[in-house]
mmCIF file with all atom_site columns, C-alpha atoms in Angstrom:
data_model
loop_
_atom_site.group_PDB
_atom_site.id
_atom_site.type_symbol
_atom_site.label_atom_id
_atom_site.label_alt_id
_atom_site.label_comp_id
_atom_site.label_asym_id
_atom_site.label_entity_id
_atom_site.label_seq_id
_atom_site.pdbx_PDB_ins_code
_atom_site.Cartn_x
_atom_site.Cartn_y
_atom_site.Cartn_z
_atom_site.occupancy
_atom_site.B_iso_or_equiv
_atom_site.pdbx_formal_charge
_atom_site.auth_seq_id
_atom_site.auth_comp_id
_atom_site.auth_asym_id
_atom_site.auth_atom_id
_atom_site.pdbx_PDB_model_num
ATOM 1   C CA . MET A 1 1   ? 0.000   0.000   0.000   1.00 39.00 ? 370 MET A CA 1
ATOM 2   C CA . SER A 1 2   ? 1.057   3.560   -0.586  1.00 41.00 ? 371 SER A CA 1
ATOM 3   C CA . THR A 1 3   ? 0.061   6.653   1.294   1.00 43.00 ? 372 THR A CA 1
ATOM 4   C CA . LEU A 1 4   ? -1.951  9.275   -0.465  1.00 46.00 ? 373 LEU A CA 1
ATOM 5   C CA . GLY A 1 5   ? -1.618  12.887  0.550   1.00 48.00 ? 374 GLY A CA 1
ATOM 6   C CA . GLY A 1 6   ? -3.840  14.073  3.322   1.00 49.00 ? 375 GLY A CA 1
ATOM 7   C CA . TRP A 1 7   ? -4.060  13.543  7.041   1.00 46.00 ? 376 TRP A CA 1
ATOM 8   C CA . SER A 1 8   ? -5.140  15.812  9.801   1.00 46.00 ? 377 SER A CA 1
ATOM 9   C CA . GLY A 1 9   ? -2.749  17.315  12.312  1.00 48.00 ? 378 GLY A CA 1
ATOM 10  C CA . CYS A 1 10  ? -4.815  16.573  15.406  1.00 51.00 ? 379 CYS A CA 1
ATOM 11  C CA . GLU A 1 11  ? -4.313  13.027  16.654  1.00 50.00 ? 380 GLU A CA 1
ATOM 12  C CA . GLU A 1 12  ? -7.886  12.801  17.991  1.00 54.00 ? 381 GLU A CA 1
ATOM 13  C CA . ASP A 1 13  ? -9.433  13.083  14.551  1.00 63.00 ? 382 ASP A CA 1
ATOM 14  C CA . ALA A 1 14  ? -6.596  11.771  12.402  1.00 76.00 ? 383 ALA A CA 1
ATOM 15  C CA . ILE A 1 15  ? -7.623  10.679  8.933   1.00 86.00 ? 384 ILE A CA 1
ATOM 16  C CA . TYR A 1 16  ? -5.184  8.601   6.925   1.00 91.00 ? 385 TYR A CA 1
ATOM 17  C CA . ARG A 1 17  ? -5.782  8.050   3.235   1.00 90.00 ? 386 ARG A CA 1
ATOM 18  C CA . LEU A 1 18  ? -4.164  5.000   1.684   1.00 90.00 ? 387 LEU A CA 1
ATOM 19  C CA . LEU A 1 19  ? -3.942  4.169   -1.973  1.00 90.00 ? 388 LEU A CA 1
ATOM 20  C CA . VAL A 1 20  ? -4.624  0.495   -2.590  1.00 87.00 ? 389 VAL A CA 1
ATOM 21  C CA . PRO A 1 21  ? -3.104  -0.390  -5.977  1.00 89.00 ? 390 PRO A CA 1
ATOM 22  C CA . LEU A 1 22  ? -5.243  -2.904  -7.858  1.00 88.00 ? 391 LEU A CA 1
ATOM 23  C CA . LYS A 1 23  ? -3.554  -5.444  -10.091 1.00 88.00 ? 392 LYS A CA 1
ATOM 24  C CA . PRO A 1 24  ? -5.519  -7.881  -12.209 1.00 87.00 ? 393 PRO A CA 1
ATOM 25  C CA . PRO A 1 25  ? -5.257  -11.517 -11.136 1.00 83.00 ? 394 PRO A CA 1
ATOM 26  C CA . ARG A 1 26  ? -3.806  -14.085 -13.534 1.00 82.00 ? 395 ARG A CA 1
ATOM 27  C CA . GLY A 1 27  ? -6.039  -14.593 -16.526 1.00 83.00 ? 396 GLY A CA 1
ATOM 28  C CA . HIS A 1 28  ? -7.416  -11.056 -16.360 1.00 85.00 ? 397 HIS A CA 1
ATOM 29  C CA . ALA A 1 29  ? -6.497  -7.629  -17.726 1.00 88.00 ? 398 ALA A CA 1
ATOM 30  C CA . PHE A 1 30  ? -7.669  -4.149  -16.716 1.00 88.00 ? 399 PHE A CA 1
ATOM 31  C CA . HIS A 1 31  ? -8.558  -1.483  -19.269 1.00 87.00 ? 400 HIS A CA 1
ATOM 32  C CA . VAL A 1 32  ? -9.506  2.057   -18.267 1.00 84.00 ? 401 VAL A CA 1
ATOM 33  C CA . ASP A 1 33  ? -12.526 3.326   -20.184 1.00 83.00 ? 402 ASP A CA 1
ATOM 34  C CA . MET A 1 34  ? -12.831 7.089   -19.909 1.00 78.00 ? 403 MET A CA 1
ATOM 35  C CA . GLY A 1 35  ? -16.422 8.260   -19.857 1.00 67.00 ? 404 GLY A CA 1
ATOM 36  C CA . THR A 1 36  ? -17.508 11.195  -21.909 1.00 60.00 ? 405 THR A CA 1
ATOM 37  C CA . SER A 1 37  ? -18.665 14.444  -20.416 1.00 53.00 ? 406 SER A CA 1
ATOM 38  C CA . THR A 1 38  ? -21.974 16.059  -21.342 1.00 58.00 ? 407 THR A CA 1
ATOM 39  C CA . LYS A 1 39  ? -23.750 19.311  -20.523 1.00 58.00 ? 408 LYS A CA 1
ATOM 40  C CA . ASP A 1 40  ? -25.505 17.598  -17.617 1.00 57.00 ? 409 ASP A CA 1
ATOM 41  C CA . THR A 1 41  ? -22.409 15.818  -16.281 1.00 56.00 ? 410 THR A CA 1
ATOM 42  C CA . PRO A 1 42  ? -19.317 17.928  -17.004 1.00 50.00 ? 411 PRO A CA 1
ATOM 43  C CA . GLU A 1 43  ? -16.924 15.620  -15.137 1.00 57.00 ? 412 GLU A CA 1
ATOM 44  C CA . ARG A 1 44  ? -15.522 12.565  -16.858 1.00 55.00 ? 413 ARG A CA 1
ATOM 45  C CA . LYS A 1 45  ? -15.968 9.268   -15.068 1.00 69.00 ? 414 LYS A CA 1
ATOM 46  C CA . ALA A 1 46  ? -13.610 6.420   -15.756 1.00 74.00 ? 415 ALA A CA 1
ATOM 47  C CA . SER A 1 47  ? -14.604 2.781   -15.522 1.00 84.00 ? 416 SER A CA 1
ATOM 48  C CA . LEU A 1 48  ? -12.338 -0.198  -15.159 1.00 87.00 ? 417 LEU A CA 1
ATOM 49  C CA . ARG A 1 49  ? -13.194 -2.840  -17.737 1.00 90.00 ? 418 ARG A CA 1
ATOM 50  C CA . VAL A 1 50  ? -12.075 -6.374  -16.920 1.00 89.00 ? 419 VAL A CA 1
ATOM 51  C CA . GLU A 1 51  ? -11.119 -8.673  -19.763 1.00 90.00 ? 420 GLU A CA 1
ATOM 52  C CA . LEU A 1 52  ? -10.305 -12.365 -19.590 1.00 86.00 ? 421 LEU A CA 1
ATOM 53  C CA . GLN A 1 53  ? -6.972  -13.413 -21.079 1.00 86.00 ? 422 GLN A CA 1
ATOM 54  C CA . CYS A 1 54  ? -5.912  -16.776 -22.399 1.00 86.00 ? 423 CYS A CA 1
ATOM 55  C CA . THR A 1 55  ? -3.678  -18.644 -19.954 1.00 81.00 ? 424 THR A CA 1
ATOM 56  C CA . CYS A 1 56  ? -3.321  -21.854 -21.982 1.00 80.00 ? 425 CYS A CA 1
ATOM 57  C CA . MET A 1 57  ? 0.437   -21.375 -22.443 1.00 69.00 ? 426 MET A CA 1
ATOM 58  C CA . ARG A 1 58  ? 0.907   -20.750 -18.717 1.00 59.00 ? 427 ARG A CA 1
ATOM 59  C CA . GLU A 1 59  ? -1.068  -23.894 -17.965 1.00 53.00 ? 428 GLU A CA 1
ATOM 60  C CA . GLN A 1 60  ? 1.305   -25.879 -20.167 1.00 52.00 ? 429 GLN A CA 1
ATOM 61  C CA . LEU A 1 61  ? 4.223   -24.425 -18.202 1.00 53.00 ? 430 LEU A CA 1
ATOM 62  C CA . ALA A 1 62  ? 3.068   -26.415 -15.151 1.00 50.00 ? 431 ALA A CA 1
ATOM 63  C CA . GLU A 1 63  ? 1.020   -23.670 -13.509 1.00 60.00 ? 432 GLU A CA 1
ATOM 64  C CA . ASP A 1 64  ? -2.061  -25.052 -11.825 1.00 68.00 ? 433 ASP A CA 1
ATOM 65  C CA . MET A 1 65  ? -4.563  -22.746 -13.487 1.00 73.00 ? 434 MET A CA 1
ATOM 66  C CA . LEU A 1 66  ? -7.241  -23.440 -16.038 1.00 76.00 ? 435 LEU A CA 1
ATOM 67  C CA . CYS A 1 67  ? -7.900  -20.967 -18.818 1.00 79.00 ? 436 CYS A CA 1
ATOM 68  C CA . PHE A 1 68  ? -11.131 -19.022 -18.211 1.00 77.00 ? 437 PHE A CA 1
ATOM 69  C CA . LEU A 1 69  ? -11.545 -18.591 -21.962 1.00 76.00 ? 438 LEU A CA 1
ATOM 70  C CA . HIS A 1 70  ? -10.979 -22.151 -23.156 1.00 76.00 ? 439 HIS A CA 1
ATOM 71  C CA . HIS A 1 71  ? -12.043 -24.604 -20.429 1.00 75.00 ? 440 HIS A CA 1
ATOM 72  C CA . PRO A 1 72  ? -15.643 -25.710 -19.891 1.00 73.00 ? 441 PRO A CA 1
ATOM 73  C CA . GLU A 1 73  ? -17.498 -23.793 -17.154 1.00 77.00 ? 442 GLU A CA 1
ATOM 74  C CA . LYS A 1 74  ? -18.268 -26.975 -15.229 1.00 77.00 ? 443 LYS A CA 1
ATOM 75  C CA . GLU A 1 75  ? -14.575 -27.886 -14.994 1.00 75.00 ? 444 GLU A CA 1
ATOM 76  C CA . LEU A 1 76  ? -13.688 -24.327 -13.991 1.00 72.00 ? 445 LEU A CA 1
ATOM 77  C CA . ARG A 1 77  ? -16.320 -24.325 -11.195 1.00 72.00 ? 446 ARG A CA 1
ATOM 78  C CA . GLU A 1 78  ? -15.052 -27.644 -9.835  1.00 72.00 ? 447 GLU A CA 1
ATOM 79  C CA . ARG A 1 79  ? -11.311 -26.918 -9.928  1.00 74.00 ? 448 ARG A CA 1
ATOM 80  C CA . GLN A 1 80  ? -10.730 -23.230 -9.208  1.00 74.00 ? 449 GLN A CA 1
ATOM 81  C CA . ALA A 1 81  ? -12.142 -19.995 -7.879  1.00 69.00 ? 450 ALA A CA 1
ATOM 82  C CA . PRO A 1 82  ? -14.414 -18.021 -10.194 1.00 72.00 ? 451 PRO A CA 1
ATOM 83  C CA . SER A 1 83  ? -13.070 -15.291 -12.420 1.00 74.00 ? 452 SER A CA 1
ATOM 84  C CA . LEU A 1 84  ? -13.076 -11.681 -11.320 1.00 77.00 ? 453 LEU A CA 1
ATOM 85  C CA . LEU A 1 85  ? -15.884 -11.092 -13.818 1.00 77.00 ? 454 LEU A CA 1
ATOM 86  C CA . GLY A 1 86  ? -18.057 -13.517 -11.879 1.00 80.00 ? 455 GLY A CA 1
ATOM 87  C CA . THR A 1 87  ? -17.375 -12.073 -8.432  1.00 84.00 ? 456 THR A CA 1
ATOM 88  C CA . LEU A 1 88  ? -16.493 -8.368  -8.301  1.00 88.00 ? 457 LEU A CA 1
ATOM 89  C CA . CYS A 1 89  ? -17.838 -7.094  -11.609 1.00 90.00 ? 458 CYS A CA 1
ATOM 90  C CA . THR A 1 90  ? -21.127 -5.803  -12.889 1.00 90.00 ? 459 THR A CA 1
ATOM 91  C CA . GLY A 1 91  ? -21.132 -6.698  -16.543 1.00 90.00 ? 460 GLY A CA 1
ATOM 92  C CA . PRO A 1 92  ? -17.594 -6.246  -17.862 1.00 91.00 ? 461 PRO A CA 1
ATOM 93  C CA . TYR A 1 93  ? -16.722 -3.505  -15.346 1.00 92.00 ? 462 TYR A CA 1
ATOM 94  C CA . LEU A 1 94  ? -15.163 -3.746  -11.904 1.00 89.00 ? 463 LEU A CA 1
ATOM 95  C CA . ASP A 1 95  ? -17.834 -2.760  -9.399  1.00 89.00 ? 464 ASP A CA 1
ATOM 96  C CA . THR A 1 96  ? -16.412 -0.463  -6.702  1.00 86.00 ? 465 THR A CA 1
ATOM 97  C CA . ASP A 1 97  ? -19.251 -1.302  -4.298  1.00 87.00 ? 466 ASP A CA 1
ATOM 98  C CA . LYS A 1 98  ? -18.591 -5.052  -4.576  1.00 88.00 ? 467 LYS A CA 1
ATOM 99  C CA . THR A 1 99  ? -14.828 -4.516  -4.362  1.00 87.00 ? 468 THR A CA 1
ATOM 100 C CA . SER A 1 100 ? -15.199 -2.291  -1.298  1.00 86.00 ? 469 SER A CA 1
ATOM 101 C CA . CYS A 1 101 ? -17.476 -4.838  0.407   1.00 86.00 ? 470 CYS A CA 1
ATOM 102 C CA . TRP A 1 102 ? -15.022 -7.660  -0.371  1.00 87.00 ? 471 TRP A CA 1
ATOM 103 C CA . LEU A 1 103 ? -12.107 -5.669  1.078   1.00 87.00 ? 472 LEU A CA 1
ATOM 104 C CA . GLN A 1 104 ? -14.100 -4.844  4.204   1.00 86.00 ? 473 GLN A CA 1
ATOM 105 C CA . ILE A 1 105 ? -14.794 -8.552  4.798   1.00 88.00 ? 474 ILE A CA 1
ATOM 106 C CA . VAL A 1 106 ? -11.124 -9.443  4.289   1.00 89.00 ? 475 VAL A CA 1
ATOM 107 C CA . LEU A 1 107 ? -10.014 -6.679  6.669   1.00 88.00 ? 476 LEU A CA 1
ATOM 108 C CA . LYS A 1 108 ? -12.487 -7.733  9.394   1.00 89.00 ? 477 LYS A CA 1
ATOM 109 C CA . ARG A 1 109 ? -11.245 -11.327 9.217   1.00 92.00 ? 478 ARG A CA 1
ATOM 110 C CA . ALA A 1 110 ? -7.598  -10.261 9.269   1.00 91.00 ? 479 ALA A CA 1
ATOM 111 C CA . TRP A 1 111 ? -8.138  -7.833  12.153  1.00 89.00 ? 480 TRP A CA 1
ATOM 112 C CA . ALA A 1 112 ? -9.735  -10.560 14.280  1.00 89.00 ? 481 ALA A CA 1
ATOM 113 C CA . VAL A 1 113 ? -6.423  -12.462 14.434  1.00 92.00 ? 482 VAL A CA 1
ATOM 114 C CA . MET A 1 114 ? -4.143  -9.437  14.906  1.00 90.00 ? 483 MET A CA 1
ATOM 115 C CA . PRO A 1 115 ? -2.626  -8.938  18.379  1.00 90.00 ? 484 PRO A CA 1
ATOM 116 C CA . GLN A 1 116 ? -3.708  -5.260  18.233  1.00 86.00 ? 485 GLN A CA 1
ATOM 117 C CA . SER A 1 117 ? -7.367  -6.324  18.132  1.00 86.00 ? 486 SER A CA 1
ATOM 118 C CA . THR A 1 118 ? -7.281  -6.794  21.909  1.00 88.00 ? 487 THR A CA 1
ATOM 119 C CA . HIS A 1 119 ? -6.429  -3.094  22.388  1.00 88.00 ? 488 HIS A CA 1
ATOM 120 C CA . CYS A 1 120 ? -8.221  -1.481  19.451  1.00 89.00 ? 489 CYS A CA 1
ATOM 121 C CA . CYS A 1 121 ? -11.689 -1.864  18.024  1.00 91.00 ? 490 CYS A CA 1
ATOM 122 C CA . LEU A 1 122 ? -12.030 -1.863  14.222  1.00 90.00 ? 491 LEU A CA 1
ATOM 123 C CA . THR A 1 123 ? -15.262 -0.410  12.853  1.00 89.00 ? 492 THR A CA 1
ATOM 124 C CA . VAL A 1 124 ? -16.072 -0.489  9.141   1.00 87.00 ? 493 VAL A CA 1
ATOM 125 C CA . LEU A 1 125 ? -17.797 2.764   8.217   1.00 86.00 ? 494 LEU A CA 1
ATOM 126 C CA . PRO A 1 126 ? -20.400 2.944   5.452   1.00 79.00 ? 495 PRO A CA 1
ATOM 127 C CA . SER A 1 127 ? -18.942 3.714   2.045   1.00 75.00 ? 496 SER A CA 1
ATOM 128 C CA . GLY A 1 128 ? -19.483 2.348   -1.418  1.00 64.00 ? 497 GLY A CA 1
ATOM 129 C CA . HIS A 1 129 ? -16.547 3.720   -3.378  1.00 73.00 ? 498 HIS A CA 1
ATOM 130 C CA . SER A 1 130 ? -13.760 3.242   -0.882  1.00 80.00 ? 499 SER A CA 1
ATOM 131 C CA . CYS A 1 131 ? -13.150 1.337   2.313   1.00 85.00 ? 500 CYS A CA 1
ATOM 132 C CA . ASN A 1 132 ? -13.491 3.511   5.416   1.00 88.00 ? 501 ASN A CA 1
ATOM 133 C CA . LEU A 1 133 ? -12.356 2.248   8.796   1.00 89.00 ? 502 LEU A CA 1
ATOM 134 C CA . ARG A 1 134 ? -12.237 3.646   12.286  1.00 91.00 ? 503 ARG A CA 1
ATOM 135 C CA . LEU A 1 135 ? -9.781  2.325   14.867  1.00 90.00 ? 504 LEU A CA 1
ATOM 136 C CA . THR A 1 136 ? -10.703 3.089   18.456  1.00 90.00 ? 505 THR A CA 1
ATOM 137 C CA . HIS A 1 137 ? -8.048  2.447   21.082  1.00 88.00 ? 506 HIS A CA 1
ATOM 138 C CA . ALA A 1 138 ? -9.002  1.306   24.581  1.00 88.00 ? 507 ALA A CA 1
ATOM 139 C CA . SER A 1 139 ? -8.060  4.828   25.755  1.00 89.00 ? 508 SER A CA 1
ATOM 140 C CA . GLY A 1 140 ? -10.809 6.267   23.533  1.00 87.00 ? 509 GLY A CA 1
ATOM 141 C CA . SER A 1 141 ? -8.553  7.865   20.909  1.00 88.00 ? 510 SER A CA 1
ATOM 142 C CA . THR A 1 142 ? -9.566  7.208   17.324  1.00 89.00 ? 511 THR A CA 1
ATOM 143 C CA . ILE A 1 143 ? -8.103  7.355   13.863  1.00 89.00 ? 512 ILE A CA 1
ATOM 144 C CA . ARG A 1 144 ? -9.915  7.027   10.591  1.00 91.00 ? 513 ARG A CA 1
ATOM 145 C CA . ILE A 1 145 ? -8.494  5.250   7.563   1.00 90.00 ? 514 ILE A CA 1
ATOM 146 C CA . GLU A 1 146 ? -9.835  5.733   4.045   1.00 90.00 ? 515 GLU A CA 1
ATOM 147 C CA . MET A 1 147 ? -8.604  3.194   1.516   1.00 89.00 ? 516 MET A CA 1
ATOM 148 C CA . LEU A 1 148 ? -8.923  4.354   -2.090  1.00 87.00 ? 517 LEU A CA 1
ATOM 149 C CA . PHE A 1 149 ? -8.577  1.972   -5.025  1.00 86.00 ? 518 PHE A CA 1
ATOM 150 C CA . GLY A 1 150 ? -6.165  2.874   -7.803  1.00 86.00 ? 519 GLY A CA 1
ATOM 151 C CA . VAL A 1 151 ? -4.974  1.396   -11.068 1.00 85.00 ? 520 VAL A CA 1
ATOM 152 C CA . LYS A 1 152 ? -1.475  2.070   -12.362 1.00 83.00 ? 521 LYS A CA 1
ATOM 153 C CA . GLN A 1 153 ? -1.338  3.806   -15.727 1.00 80.00 ? 522 GLN A CA 1
ATOM 154 C CA . GLY A 1 154 ? 1.024   1.853   -17.983 1.00 78.00 ? 523 GLY A CA 1
ATOM 155 C CA . ASN A 1 155 ? 4.639   1.870   -16.821 1.00 82.00 ? 524 ASN A CA 1
ATOM 156 C CA . SER A 1 156 ? 4.311   5.207   -15.037 1.00 82.00 ? 525 SER A CA 1
ATOM 157 C CA . TYR A 1 157 ? 3.939   5.936   -11.350 1.00 82.00 ? 526 TYR A CA 1
ATOM 158 C CA . ILE A 1 158 ? 0.557   7.525   -11.975 1.00 80.00 ? 527 ILE A CA 1
ATOM 159 C CA . PHE A 1 159 ? -2.532  5.869   -10.495 1.00 81.00 ? 528 PHE A CA 1
ATOM 160 C CA . LEU A 1 160 ? -6.106  6.487   -11.560 1.00 79.00 ? 529 LEU A CA 1
ATOM 161 C CA . SER A 1 161 ? -8.295  6.427   -8.470  1.00 75.00 ? 530 SER A CA 1
#
């Protein structure tokens, strides 16, 4: 994870913003589709289109992964986890609400086994387009963490969030 500019100076209401870089899992590719602006919606909204990629050559190189494009659905269901398109997407696009919900579940499970969980309470705050958390220490002090999703643009160090 990388930090993204912005935190408050007062420890009582500290807000930390973290950039969570998203990388497509094997057998998938991300493509940024820039929306078009209109008179009614002057801002441009980007969507992250997910595309399946052939992994047949990788499979032949002794990797234990079936190709989402070329293996029968029944065999795929029986032998491996579903594709990203079947879990976190709405149509061909990555759904930020589903992704945020998935991350919140993973974080809750991970926090439950952390030693810090005995001293701090983790609360997931409502949010659909990011993952917002509040950590409350036994002393009553709190910090808020906002996790923003980002996709790296080509070979640059620029992330679209």
